[in-house]
Amino acid sequence: MRFLHTMLRVGDLQRSVDFYTRVLGMKLLRTTERPEQKYSLAFVGYGTNPDHAELELTYNHGVSSYELGTAYGHIALGVPDVAGACERIRAAGGRITREAGPVQGGSTIIAFVQDPDGYKIELIQRDA
C-alpha cells in the first residue's frame, strides 16, 4: 500500500487552487468536472502519483463553507527554510498562524499556515 492523496472539501475551487499553487508553490495537476453529480475536482501537488502524494480539492456545487470539526489536524509540508517560506507565503497573501520557531519541547523548526477554508498546514524544516 502507498499514500495516494488527501481530499479536502473547499468552498471556492478557484480560490483554493490559487492558494495552493500561487502561495504554496504546488502545481495544478488535473481537474475533473462532474456537473450531473454537482461537484468539481482539482488535484494539486509538488509532483504526481506514483512518486508524490497529491491533494484533491473537492468543490460541491452550491456549498460555500464547511465546519472543520475537532478531529481534523493539519497537512504537513517539508521545506528547507521555514522562516523564508513564511516570508514568501505572507508576501503572497497567505496567513501565518504560528511563526517559525522550535516545536514545543524540541528543536525542530515549524510554523503553521491557514488556507482560505481554514485548513491548517504545518511547515517543517527539512533539508532540501
mmCIF file of N, CA and C in Angstrom:
data_model
loop_
_atom_site.group_PDB
_atom_site.id
_atom_site.type_symbol
_atom_site.label_atom_id
_atom_site.label_comp_id
_atom_site.label_asym_id
_atom_site.label_seq_id
_atom_site.Cartn_x
_atom_site.Cartn_y
_atom_site.Cartn_z
ATOM 1 N N MET A 1 0.837 -1.179 0.000
ATOM 2 C CA MET A 1 0.000 0.000 0.000
ATOM 3 C C MET A 1 0.877 1.235 0.000
ATOM 4 N N ARG A 2 0.298 2.311 -0.510
ATOM 5 C CA ARG A 2 1.003 3.599 -0.503
ATOM 6 C C ARG A 2 -0.004 4.720 -0.407
ATOM 7 N N PHE A 3 0.438 5.853 0.088
ATOM 8 C CA PHE A 3 -0.398 7.034 0.251
ATOM 9 C C PHE A 3 -0.578 7.696 -1.105
ATOM 10 N N LEU A 4 -1.827 7.878 -1.566
ATOM 11 C CA LEU A 4 -2.092 8.456 -2.878
ATOM 12 C C LEU A 4 -2.483 9.930 -2.813
ATOM 13 N N HIS A 5 -3.528 10.227 -2.050
ATOM 14 C CA HIS A 5 -3.947 11.626 -1.943
ATOM 15 C C HIS A 5 -4.777 11.853 -0.690
ATOM 16 N N THR A 6 -4.935 13.117 -0.358
ATOM 17 C CA THR A 6 -5.825 13.561 0.708
ATOM 18 C C THR A 6 -6.862 14.466 0.072
ATOM 19 N N MET A 7 -8.123 14.315 0.466
ATOM 20 C CA MET A 7 -9.195 15.133 -0.098
ATOM 21 C C MET A 7 -9.646 16.149 0.926
ATOM 22 N N LEU A 8 -9.760 17.406 0.475
ATOM 23 C CA LEU A 8 -10.323 18.487 1.281
ATOM 24 C C LEU A 8 -11.511 19.073 0.541
ATOM 25 N N ARG A 9 -12.618 19.283 1.251
ATOM 26 C CA ARG A 9 -13.762 19.977 0.662
ATOM 27 C C ARG A 9 -13.520 21.471 0.788
ATOM 28 N N VAL A 10 -13.729 22.195 -0.309
ATOM 29 C CA VAL A 10 -13.455 23.634 -0.336
ATOM 30 C C VAL A 10 -14.691 24.406 -0.776
ATOM 31 N N GLY A 11 -14.783 25.653 -0.336
ATOM 32 C CA GLY A 11 -15.945 26.481 -0.640
ATOM 33 C C GLY A 11 -15.841 27.244 -1.942
ATOM 34 N N ASP A 12 -14.644 27.379 -2.492
ATOM 35 C CA ASP A 12 -14.429 28.091 -3.759
ATOM 36 C C ASP A 12 -13.218 27.441 -4.411
ATOM 37 N N LEU A 13 -13.446 26.666 -5.440
ATOM 38 C CA LEU A 13 -12.372 25.867 -6.034
ATOM 39 C C LEU A 13 -11.250 26.737 -6.583
ATOM 40 N N GLN A 14 -11.579 27.789 -7.307
ATOM 41 C CA GLN A 14 -10.530 28.623 -7.898
ATOM 42 C C GLN A 14 -9.707 29.318 -6.814
ATOM 43 N N ARG A 15 -10.366 29.783 -5.763
ATOM 44 C CA ARG A 15 -9.649 30.423 -4.651
ATOM 45 C C ARG A 15 -8.660 29.441 -4.025
ATOM 46 N N SER A 16 -9.078 28.185 -3.844
ATOM 47 C CA SER A 16 -8.210 27.184 -3.247
ATOM 48 C C SER A 16 -7.073 26.791 -4.180
ATOM 49 N N VAL A 17 -7.363 26.613 -5.460
ATOM 50 C CA VAL A 17 -6.309 26.302 -6.436
ATOM 51 C C VAL A 17 -5.280 27.433 -6.432
ATOM 52 N N ASP A 18 -5.756 28.669 -6.409
ATOM 53 C CA ASP A 18 -4.859 29.820 -6.392
ATOM 54 C C ASP A 18 -3.963 29.786 -5.155
ATOM 55 N N PHE A 19 -4.530 29.506 -3.990
ATOM 56 C CA PHE A 19 -3.740 29.448 -2.759
ATOM 57 C C PHE A 19 -2.671 28.364 -2.844
ATOM 58 N N TYR A 20 -3.054 27.152 -3.195
ATOM 59 C CA TYR A 20 -2.102 26.043 -3.190
ATOM 60 C C TYR A 20 -1.052 26.168 -4.295
ATOM 61 N N THR A 21 -1.401 26.784 -5.414
ATOM 62 C CA THR A 21 -0.417 26.931 -6.492
ATOM 63 C C THR A 21 0.398 28.213 -6.334
ATOM 64 N N ARG A 22 -0.263 29.336 -6.163
ATOM 65 C CA ARG A 22 0.451 30.618 -6.109
ATOM 66 C C ARG A 22 1.155 30.835 -4.773
ATOM 67 N N VAL A 23 0.483 30.538 -3.664
ATOM 68 C CA VAL A 23 1.045 30.816 -2.339
ATOM 69 C C VAL A 23 1.974 29.697 -1.867
ATOM 70 N N LEU A 24 1.575 28.425 -2.066
ATOM 71 C CA LEU A 24 2.399 27.304 -1.591
ATOM 72 C C LEU A 24 3.264 26.675 -2.679
ATOM 73 N N GLY A 25 3.129 27.117 -3.924
ATOM 74 C CA GLY A 25 4.018 26.647 -4.980
ATOM 75 C C GLY A 25 3.733 25.277 -5.544
ATOM 76 N N MET A 26 2.537 24.735 -5.284
ATOM 77 C CA MET A 26 2.172 23.444 -5.876
ATOM 78 C C MET A 26 1.805 23.656 -7.342
ATOM 79 N N LYS A 27 1.663 22.561 -8.061
ATOM 80 C CA LYS A 27 1.233 22.599 -9.458
ATOM 81 C C LYS A 27 -0.194 22.089 -9.539
ATOM 82 N N LEU A 28 -0.988 22.679 -10.428
ATOM 83 C CA LEU A 28 -2.300 22.125 -10.736
ATOM 84 C C LEU A 28 -2.057 20.932 -11.644
ATOM 85 N N LEU A 29 -2.383 19.739 -11.156
ATOM 86 C CA LEU A 29 -2.056 18.510 -11.870
ATOM 87 C C LEU A 29 -3.153 18.088 -12.836
ATOM 88 N N ARG A 30 -4.401 18.230 -12.415
ATOM 89 C CA ARG A 30 -5.527 17.885 -13.287
ATOM 90 C C ARG A 30 -6.823 18.338 -12.627
ATOM 91 N N THR A 31 -7.850 18.462 -13.454
ATOM 92 C CA THR A 31 -9.177 18.827 -12.953
ATOM 93 C C THR A 31 -10.214 17.870 -13.532
ATOM 94 N N THR A 32 -11.323 17.761 -12.829
ATOM 95 C CA THR A 32 -12.446 16.941 -13.286
ATOM 96 C C THR A 32 -13.725 17.709 -12.994
ATOM 97 N N GLU A 33 -14.583 17.810 -13.981
ATOM 98 C CA GLU A 33 -15.892 18.448 -13.811
ATOM 99 C C GLU A 33 -16.965 17.368 -13.881
ATOM 100 N N ARG A 34 -17.840 17.326 -12.904
ATOM 101 C CA ARG A 34 -18.951 16.386 -12.864
ATOM 102 C C ARG A 34 -20.245 17.161 -12.621
ATOM 103 N N PRO A 35 -20.708 17.918 -13.639
ATOM 104 C CA PRO A 35 -21.897 18.757 -13.443
ATOM 105 C C PRO A 35 -23.151 17.962 -13.082
ATOM 106 N N GLU A 36 -23.310 16.775 -13.630
ATOM 107 C CA GLU A 36 -24.502 15.983 -13.323
ATOM 108 C C GLU A 36 -24.494 15.504 -11.879
ATOM 109 N N GLN A 37 -23.281 15.277 -11.326
ATOM 110 C CA GLN A 37 -23.161 14.863 -9.931
ATOM 111 C C GLN A 37 -22.950 16.068 -8.997
ATOM 112 N N LYS A 38 -22.853 17.255 -9.586
ATOM 113 C CA LYS A 38 -22.752 18.534 -8.874
ATOM 114 C C LYS A 38 -21.484 18.663 -8.032
ATOM 115 N N TYR A 39 -20.340 18.275 -8.621
ATOM 116 C CA TYR A 39 -19.066 18.540 -7.956
ATOM 117 C C TYR A 39 -17.962 18.737 -8.991
ATOM 118 N N SER A 40 -16.894 19.405 -8.555
ATOM 119 C CA SER A 40 -15.711 19.647 -9.369
ATOM 120 C C SER A 40 -14.487 19.306 -8.529
ATOM 121 N N LEU A 41 -13.449 18.774 -9.192
ATOM 122 C CA LEU A 41 -12.219 18.385 -8.502
ATOM 123 C C LEU A 41 -11.015 19.086 -9.122
ATOM 124 N N ALA A 42 -10.044 19.378 -8.286
ATOM 125 C CA ALA A 42 -8.735 19.833 -8.749
ATOM 126 C C ALA A 42 -7.699 19.099 -7.918
ATOM 127 N N PHE A 43 -6.753 18.487 -8.580
ATOM 128 C CA PHE A 43 -5.656 17.815 -7.895
ATOM 129 C C PHE A 43 -4.426 18.709 -7.989
ATOM 130 N N VAL A 44 -3.804 18.967 -6.843
ATOM 131 C CA VAL A 44 -2.608 19.793 -6.788
ATOM 132 C C VAL A 44 -1.518 19.027 -6.050
ATOM 133 N N GLY A 45 -0.272 19.415 -6.279
ATOM 134 C CA GLY A 45 0.836 18.778 -5.579
ATOM 135 C C GLY A 45 2.160 19.250 -6.120
ATOM 136 N N TYR A 46 3.215 18.719 -5.537
ATOM 137 C CA TYR A 46 4.569 19.058 -5.972
ATOM 138 C C TYR A 46 5.082 18.075 -7.014
ATOM 139 N N GLY A 47 4.312 17.062 -7.289
ATOM 140 C CA GLY A 47 4.602 16.051 -8.292
ATOM 141 C C GLY A 47 3.397 15.139 -8.361
ATOM 142 N N THR A 48 3.429 14.185 -9.271
ATOM 143 C CA THR A 48 2.264 13.326 -9.481
ATOM 144 C C THR A 48 2.492 11.926 -8.936
ATOM 145 N N ASN A 49 1.391 11.217 -8.758
ATOM 146 C CA ASN A 49 1.461 9.802 -8.412
ATOM 147 C C ASN A 49 2.154 9.068 -9.548
ATOM 148 N N PRO A 50 2.930 8.059 -9.318
ATOM 149 C CA PRO A 50 3.128 7.386 -8.045
ATOM 150 C C PRO A 50 4.277 7.943 -7.212
ATOM 151 N N ASP A 51 5.009 8.939 -7.712
ATOM 152 C CA ASP A 51 6.172 9.434 -6.977
ATOM 153 C C ASP A 51 5.821 10.363 -5.819
ATOM 154 N N HIS A 52 4.690 11.038 -5.901
ATOM 155 C CA HIS A 52 4.289 12.006 -4.880
ATOM 156 C C HIS A 52 2.820 11.833 -4.541
ATOM 157 N N ALA A 53 2.480 12.065 -3.283
ATOM 158 C CA ALA A 53 1.069 12.118 -2.895
ATOM 159 C C ALA A 53 0.493 13.444 -3.397
ATOM 160 N N GLU A 54 -0.795 13.455 -3.631
ATOM 161 C CA GLU A 54 -1.474 14.633 -4.164
ATOM 162 C C GLU A 54 -2.539 15.107 -3.181
ATOM 163 N N LEU A 55 -3.003 16.332 -3.396
ATOM 164 C CA LEU A 55 -4.083 16.902 -2.619
ATOM 165 C C LEU A 55 -5.274 17.078 -3.550
ATOM 166 N N GLU A 56 -6.385 16.453 -3.213
ATOM 167 C CA GLU A 56 -7.611 16.560 -4.011
ATOM 168 C C GLU A 56 -8.495 17.624 -3.388
ATOM 169 N N LEU A 57 -8.755 18.695 -4.119
ATOM 170 C CA LEU A 57 -9.645 19.756 -3.671
ATOM 171 C C LEU A 57 -11.007 19.496 -4.294
ATOM 172 N N THR A 58 -12.027 19.315 -3.462
ATOM 173 C CA THR A 58 -13.361 18.974 -3.927
ATOM 174 C C THR A 58 -14.314 20.119 -3.657
ATOM 175 N N TYR A 59 -14.943 20.614 -4.717
ATOM 176 C CA TYR A 59 -15.968 21.648 -4.583
ATOM 177 C C TYR A 59 -17.319 21.015 -4.888
ATOM 178 N N ASN A 60 -18.194 20.982 -3.883
ATOM 179 C CA ASN A 60 -19.569 20.522 -4.076
ATOM 180 C C ASN A 60 -20.395 21.744 -4.455
ATOM 181 N N HIS A 61 -20.950 21.729 -5.662
ATOM 182 C CA HIS A 61 -21.643 22.892 -6.203
ATOM 183 C C HIS A 61 -22.677 23.426 -5.227
ATOM 184 N N GLY A 62 -22.607 24.735 -4.980
ATOM 185 C CA GLY A 62 -23.568 25.394 -4.112
ATOM 186 C C GLY A 62 -23.200 25.405 -2.639
ATOM 187 N N VAL A 63 -22.090 24.780 -2.263
ATOM 188 C CA VAL A 63 -21.678 24.757 -0.856
ATOM 189 C C VAL A 63 -20.454 25.671 -0.715
ATOM 190 N N SER A 64 -20.597 26.758 0.035
ATOM 191 C CA SER A 64 -19.523 27.740 0.118
ATOM 192 C C SER A 64 -18.660 27.622 1.368
ATOM 193 N N SER A 65 -19.068 26.810 2.344
ATOM 194 C CA SER A 65 -18.230 26.645 3.529
ATOM 195 C C SER A 65 -18.584 25.353 4.250
ATOM 196 N N TYR A 66 -17.650 24.904 5.082
ATOM 197 C CA TYR A 66 -17.814 23.681 5.856
ATOM 198 C C TYR A 66 -17.382 23.933 7.284
ATOM 199 N N GLU A 67 -17.937 23.173 8.213
ATOM 200 C CA GLU A 67 -17.432 23.157 9.578
ATOM 201 C C GLU A 67 -16.302 22.142 9.605
ATOM 202 N N LEU A 68 -15.133 22.561 10.051
ATOM 203 C CA LEU A 68 -13.978 21.671 10.010
ATOM 204 C C LEU A 68 -14.021 20.609 11.105
ATOM 205 N N GLY A 69 -14.712 20.854 12.180
ATOM 206 C CA GLY A 69 -14.787 19.866 13.248
ATOM 207 C C GLY A 69 -13.536 19.851 14.099
ATOM 208 N N THR A 70 -13.532 19.009 15.106
ATOM 209 C CA THR A 70 -12.399 18.956 16.028
ATOM 210 C C THR A 70 -11.464 17.781 15.771
ATOM 211 N N ALA A 71 -11.783 16.911 14.835
ATOM 212 C CA ALA A 71 -10.942 15.753 14.575
ATOM 213 C C ALA A 71 -9.819 16.061 13.590
ATOM 214 N N TYR A 72 -10.034 17.005 12.689
ATOM 215 C CA TYR A 72 -9.022 17.326 11.689
ATOM 216 C C TYR A 72 -7.823 17.988 12.350
ATOM 217 N N GLY A 73 -6.629 17.614 11.929
ATOM 218 C CA GLY A 73 -5.404 18.213 12.443
ATOM 219 C C GLY A 73 -4.803 19.172 11.444
ATOM 220 N N HIS A 74 -3.951 18.651 10.553
ATOM 221 C CA HIS A 74 -3.288 19.507 9.583
ATOM 222 C C HIS A 74 -2.610 18.663 8.504
ATOM 223 N N ILE A 75 -2.206 19.346 7.459
ATOM 224 C CA ILE A 75 -1.348 18.795 6.412
ATOM 225 C C ILE A 75 0.063 19.251 6.770
ATOM 226 N N ALA A 76 1.073 18.428 6.548
ATOM 227 C CA ALA A 76 2.453 18.827 6.834
ATOM 228 C C ALA A 76 3.265 18.854 5.546
ATOM 229 N N LEU A 77 4.048 19.928 5.379
ATOM 230 C CA LEU A 77 4.926 20.083 4.226
ATOM 231 C C LEU A 77 6.351 20.265 4.715
ATOM 232 N N GLY A 78 7.292 19.553 4.121
ATOM 233 C CA GLY A 78 8.705 19.741 4.426
ATOM 234 C C GLY A 78 9.259 20.863 3.573
ATOM 235 N N VAL A 79 9.967 21.801 4.204
ATOM 236 C CA VAL A 79 10.590 22.922 3.493
ATOM 237 C C VAL A 79 12.009 23.112 4.021
ATOM 238 N N PRO A 80 12.946 23.560 3.181
ATOM 239 C CA PRO A 80 14.326 23.714 3.652
ATOM 240 C C PRO A 80 14.531 24.905 4.591
ATOM 241 N N ASP A 81 13.658 25.927 4.527
ATOM 242 C CA ASP A 81 13.809 27.127 5.349
ATOM 243 C C ASP A 81 12.416 27.616 5.742
ATOM 244 N N VAL A 82 11.970 27.264 6.939
ATOM 245 C CA VAL A 82 10.617 27.609 7.386
ATOM 246 C C VAL A 82 10.423 29.118 7.461
ATOM 247 N N ALA A 83 11.381 29.842 8.037
ATOM 248 C CA ALA A 83 11.241 31.299 8.165
ATOM 249 C C ALA A 83 11.134 31.953 6.785
ATOM 250 N N GLY A 84 11.963 31.527 5.853
ATOM 251 C CA GLY A 84 11.903 32.060 4.489
ATOM 252 C C GLY A 84 10.594 31.725 3.811
ATOM 253 N N ALA A 85 10.100 30.501 4.027
ATOM 254 C CA ALA A 85 8.816 30.099 3.447
ATOM 255 C C ALA A 85 7.695 30.980 4.005
ATOM 256 N N CYS A 86 7.744 31.266 5.314
ATOM 257 C CA CYS A 86 6.723 32.134 5.916
ATOM 258 C C CYS A 86 6.742 33.520 5.280
ATOM 259 N N GLU A 87 7.923 34.056 5.051
ATOM 260 C CA GLU A 87 8.030 35.373 4.407
ATOM 261 C C GLU A 87 7.410 35.359 3.018
ATOM 262 N N ARG A 88 7.716 34.326 2.229
ATOM 263 C CA ARG A 88 7.167 34.234 0.873
ATOM 264 C C ARG A 88 5.652 34.047 0.907
ATOM 265 N N ILE A 89 5.173 33.212 1.817
ATOM 266 C CA ILE A 89 3.725 32.964 1.933
ATOM 267 C C ILE A 89 3.003 34.239 2.347
ATOM 268 N N ARG A 90 3.538 34.946 3.322
ATOM 269 C CA ARG A 90 2.936 36.201 3.776
ATOM 270 C C ARG A 90 2.915 37.227 2.637
ATOM 271 N N ALA A 91 4.012 37.340 1.898
ATOM 272 C CA ALA A 91 4.101 38.290 0.788
ATOM 273 C C ALA A 91 3.096 37.966 -0.314
ATOM 274 N N ALA A 92 2.747 36.682 -0.445
ATOM 275 C CA ALA A 92 1.778 36.262 -1.465
ATOM 276 C C ALA A 92 0.343 36.342 -0.954
ATOM 277 N N GLY A 93 0.154 36.823 0.280
ATOM 278 C CA GLY A 93 -1.192 36.969 0.818
ATOM 279 C C GLY A 93 -1.641 35.840 1.715
ATOM 280 N N GLY A 94 -0.748 34.889 2.017
ATOM 281 C CA GLY A 94 -1.101 33.777 2.893
ATOM 282 C C GLY A 94 -1.126 34.206 4.352
ATOM 283 N N ARG A 95 -1.837 33.446 5.163
ATOM 284 C CA ARG A 95 -1.999 33.757 6.588
ATOM 285 C C ARG A 95 -1.138 32.807 7.428
ATOM 286 N N ILE A 96 -0.169 33.365 8.135
ATOM 287 C CA ILE A 96 0.678 32.604 9.052
ATOM 288 C C ILE A 96 -0.003 32.627 10.414
ATOM 289 N N THR A 97 -0.282 31.451 10.988
ATOM 290 C CA THR A 97 -0.949 31.405 12.294
ATOM 291 C C THR A 97 0.014 31.057 13.421
ATOM 292 N N ARG A 98 1.198 30.567 13.079
ATOM 293 C CA ARG A 98 2.267 30.348 14.059
ATOM 294 C C ARG A 98 3.571 30.616 13.344
ATOM 295 N N GLU A 99 4.306 31.587 13.854
ATOM 296 C CA GLU A 99 5.570 31.963 13.230
ATOM 297 C C GLU A 99 6.600 30.845 13.374
ATOM 298 N N ALA A 100 7.619 30.895 12.541
ATOM 299 C CA ALA A 100 8.693 29.901 12.558
ATOM 300 C C ALA A 100 9.402 29.898 13.903
ATOM 301 N N GLY A 101 9.620 28.709 14.422
ATOM 302 C CA GLY A 101 10.328 28.549 15.682
ATOM 303 C C GLY A 101 10.348 27.090 16.072
ATOM 304 N N PRO A 102 11.097 26.765 17.118
ATOM 305 C CA PRO A 102 11.188 25.360 17.520
ATOM 306 C C PRO A 102 9.863 24.823 18.057
ATOM 307 N N VAL A 103 9.605 23.567 17.769
ATOM 308 C CA VAL A 103 8.425 22.900 18.299
ATOM 309 C C VAL A 103 8.560 22.856 19.816
ATOM 310 N N GLN A 104 7.449 22.973 20.495
ATOM 311 C CA GLN A 104 7.481 22.972 21.958
ATOM 312 C C GLN A 104 8.152 21.703 22.474
ATOM 313 N N GLY A 105 9.170 21.876 23.303
ATOM 314 C CA GLY A 105 9.878 20.746 23.891
ATOM 315 C C GLY A 105 10.908 20.107 22.970
ATOM 316 N N GLY A 106 11.177 20.718 21.803
ATOM 317 C CA GLY A 106 12.122 20.123 20.864
ATOM 318 C C GLY A 106 12.905 21.178 20.118
ATOM 319 N N SER A 107 13.587 20.752 19.081
ATOM 320 C CA SER A 107 14.420 21.677 18.315
ATOM 321 C C SER A 107 14.014 21.790 16.849
ATOM 322 N N THR A 108 13.090 20.961 16.389
ATOM 323 C CA THR A 108 12.636 21.031 15.000
ATOM 324 C C THR A 108 11.917 22.352 14.778
ATOM 325 N N ILE A 109 12.281 23.046 13.703
ATOM 326 C CA ILE A 109 11.674 24.339 13.389
ATOM 327 C C ILE A 109 10.393 24.090 12.597
ATOM 328 N N ILE A 110 9.304 24.688 13.078
ATOM 329 C CA ILE A 110 8.000 24.551 12.423
ATOM 330 C C ILE A 110 7.310 25.912 12.350
ATOM 331 N N ALA A 111 6.262 25.984 11.562
ATOM 332 C CA ALA A 111 5.349 27.126 11.505
ATOM 333 C C ALA A 111 4.016 26.582 11.026
ATOM 334 N N PHE A 112 2.964 27.373 11.165
ATOM 335 C CA PHE A 112 1.654 26.985 10.656
ATOM 336 C C PHE A 112 1.082 28.075 9.770
ATOM 337 N N VAL A 113 0.418 27.635 8.698
ATOM 338 C CA VAL A 113 -0.255 28.485 7.730
ATOM 339 C C VAL A 113 -1.705 28.030 7.694
ATOM 340 N N GLN A 114 -2.608 28.937 7.347
ATOM 341 C CA GLN A 114 -4.014 28.564 7.210
ATOM 342 C C GLN A 114 -4.468 28.860 5.792
ATOM 343 N N ASP A 115 -5.149 27.899 5.159
ATOM 344 C CA ASP A 115 -5.639 28.111 3.796
ATOM 345 C C ASP A 115 -6.947 28.900 3.848
ATOM 346 N N PRO A 116 -7.500 29.297 2.687
ATOM 347 C CA PRO A 116 -8.707 30.131 2.679
ATOM 348 C C PRO A 116 -9.939 29.480 3.307
ATOM 349 N N ASP A 117 -9.957 28.152 3.405
ATOM 350 C CA ASP A 117 -11.094 27.467 4.014
ATOM 351 C C ASP A 117 -10.861 27.170 5.495
ATOM 352 N N GLY A 118 -9.721 27.562 6.028
ATOM 353 C CA GLY A 118 -9.434 27.346 7.442
ATOM 354 C C GLY A 118 -8.609 26.116 7.743
ATOM 355 N N TYR A 119 -8.215 25.351 6.722
ATOM 356 C CA TYR A 119 -7.381 24.176 6.952
ATOM 357 C C TYR A 119 -5.974 24.606 7.359
ATOM 358 N N LYS A 120 -5.413 23.915 8.324
ATOM 359 C CA LYS A 120 -4.071 24.237 8.800
ATOM 360 C C LYS A 120 -3.030 23.420 8.034
ATOM 361 N N ILE A 121 -1.902 24.075 7.763
ATOM 362 C CA ILE A 121 -0.779 23.453 7.077
ATOM 363 C C ILE A 121 0.463 23.706 7.914
ATOM 364 N N GLU A 122 1.109 22.638 8.343
ATOM 365 C CA GLU A 122 2.344 22.770 9.118
ATOM 366 C C GLU A 122 3.528 22.752 8.175
ATOM 367 N N LEU A 123 4.437 23.687 8.362
ATOM 368 C CA LEU A 123 5.689 23.706 7.639
ATOM 369 C C LEU A 123 6.760 23.161 8.576
ATOM 370 N N ILE A 124 7.494 22.140 8.154
ATOM 371 C CA ILE A 124 8.522 21.504 8.966
ATOM 372 C C ILE A 124 9.862 21.649 8.252
ATOM 373 N N GLN A 125 10.836 22.190 8.948
ATOM 374 C CA GLN A 125 12.131 22.398 8.328
ATOM 375 C C GLN A 125 12.816 21.063 8.074
ATOM 376 N N ARG A 126 13.156 20.824 6.808
ATOM 377 C CA ARG A 126 13.833 19.610 6.360
ATOM 378 C C ARG A 126 14.870 20.013 5.320
ATOM 379 N N ASP A 127 15.967 19.279 5.252
ATOM 380 C CA ASP A 127 16.957 19.532 4.208
ATOM 381 C C ASP A 127 16.308 19.313 2.851
ATOM 382 N N ALA A 128 16.769 20.077 1.869
ATOM 383 C CA ALA A 128 16.186 20.019 0.521
ATOM 384 C C ALA A 128 16.291 18.648 -0.094
#
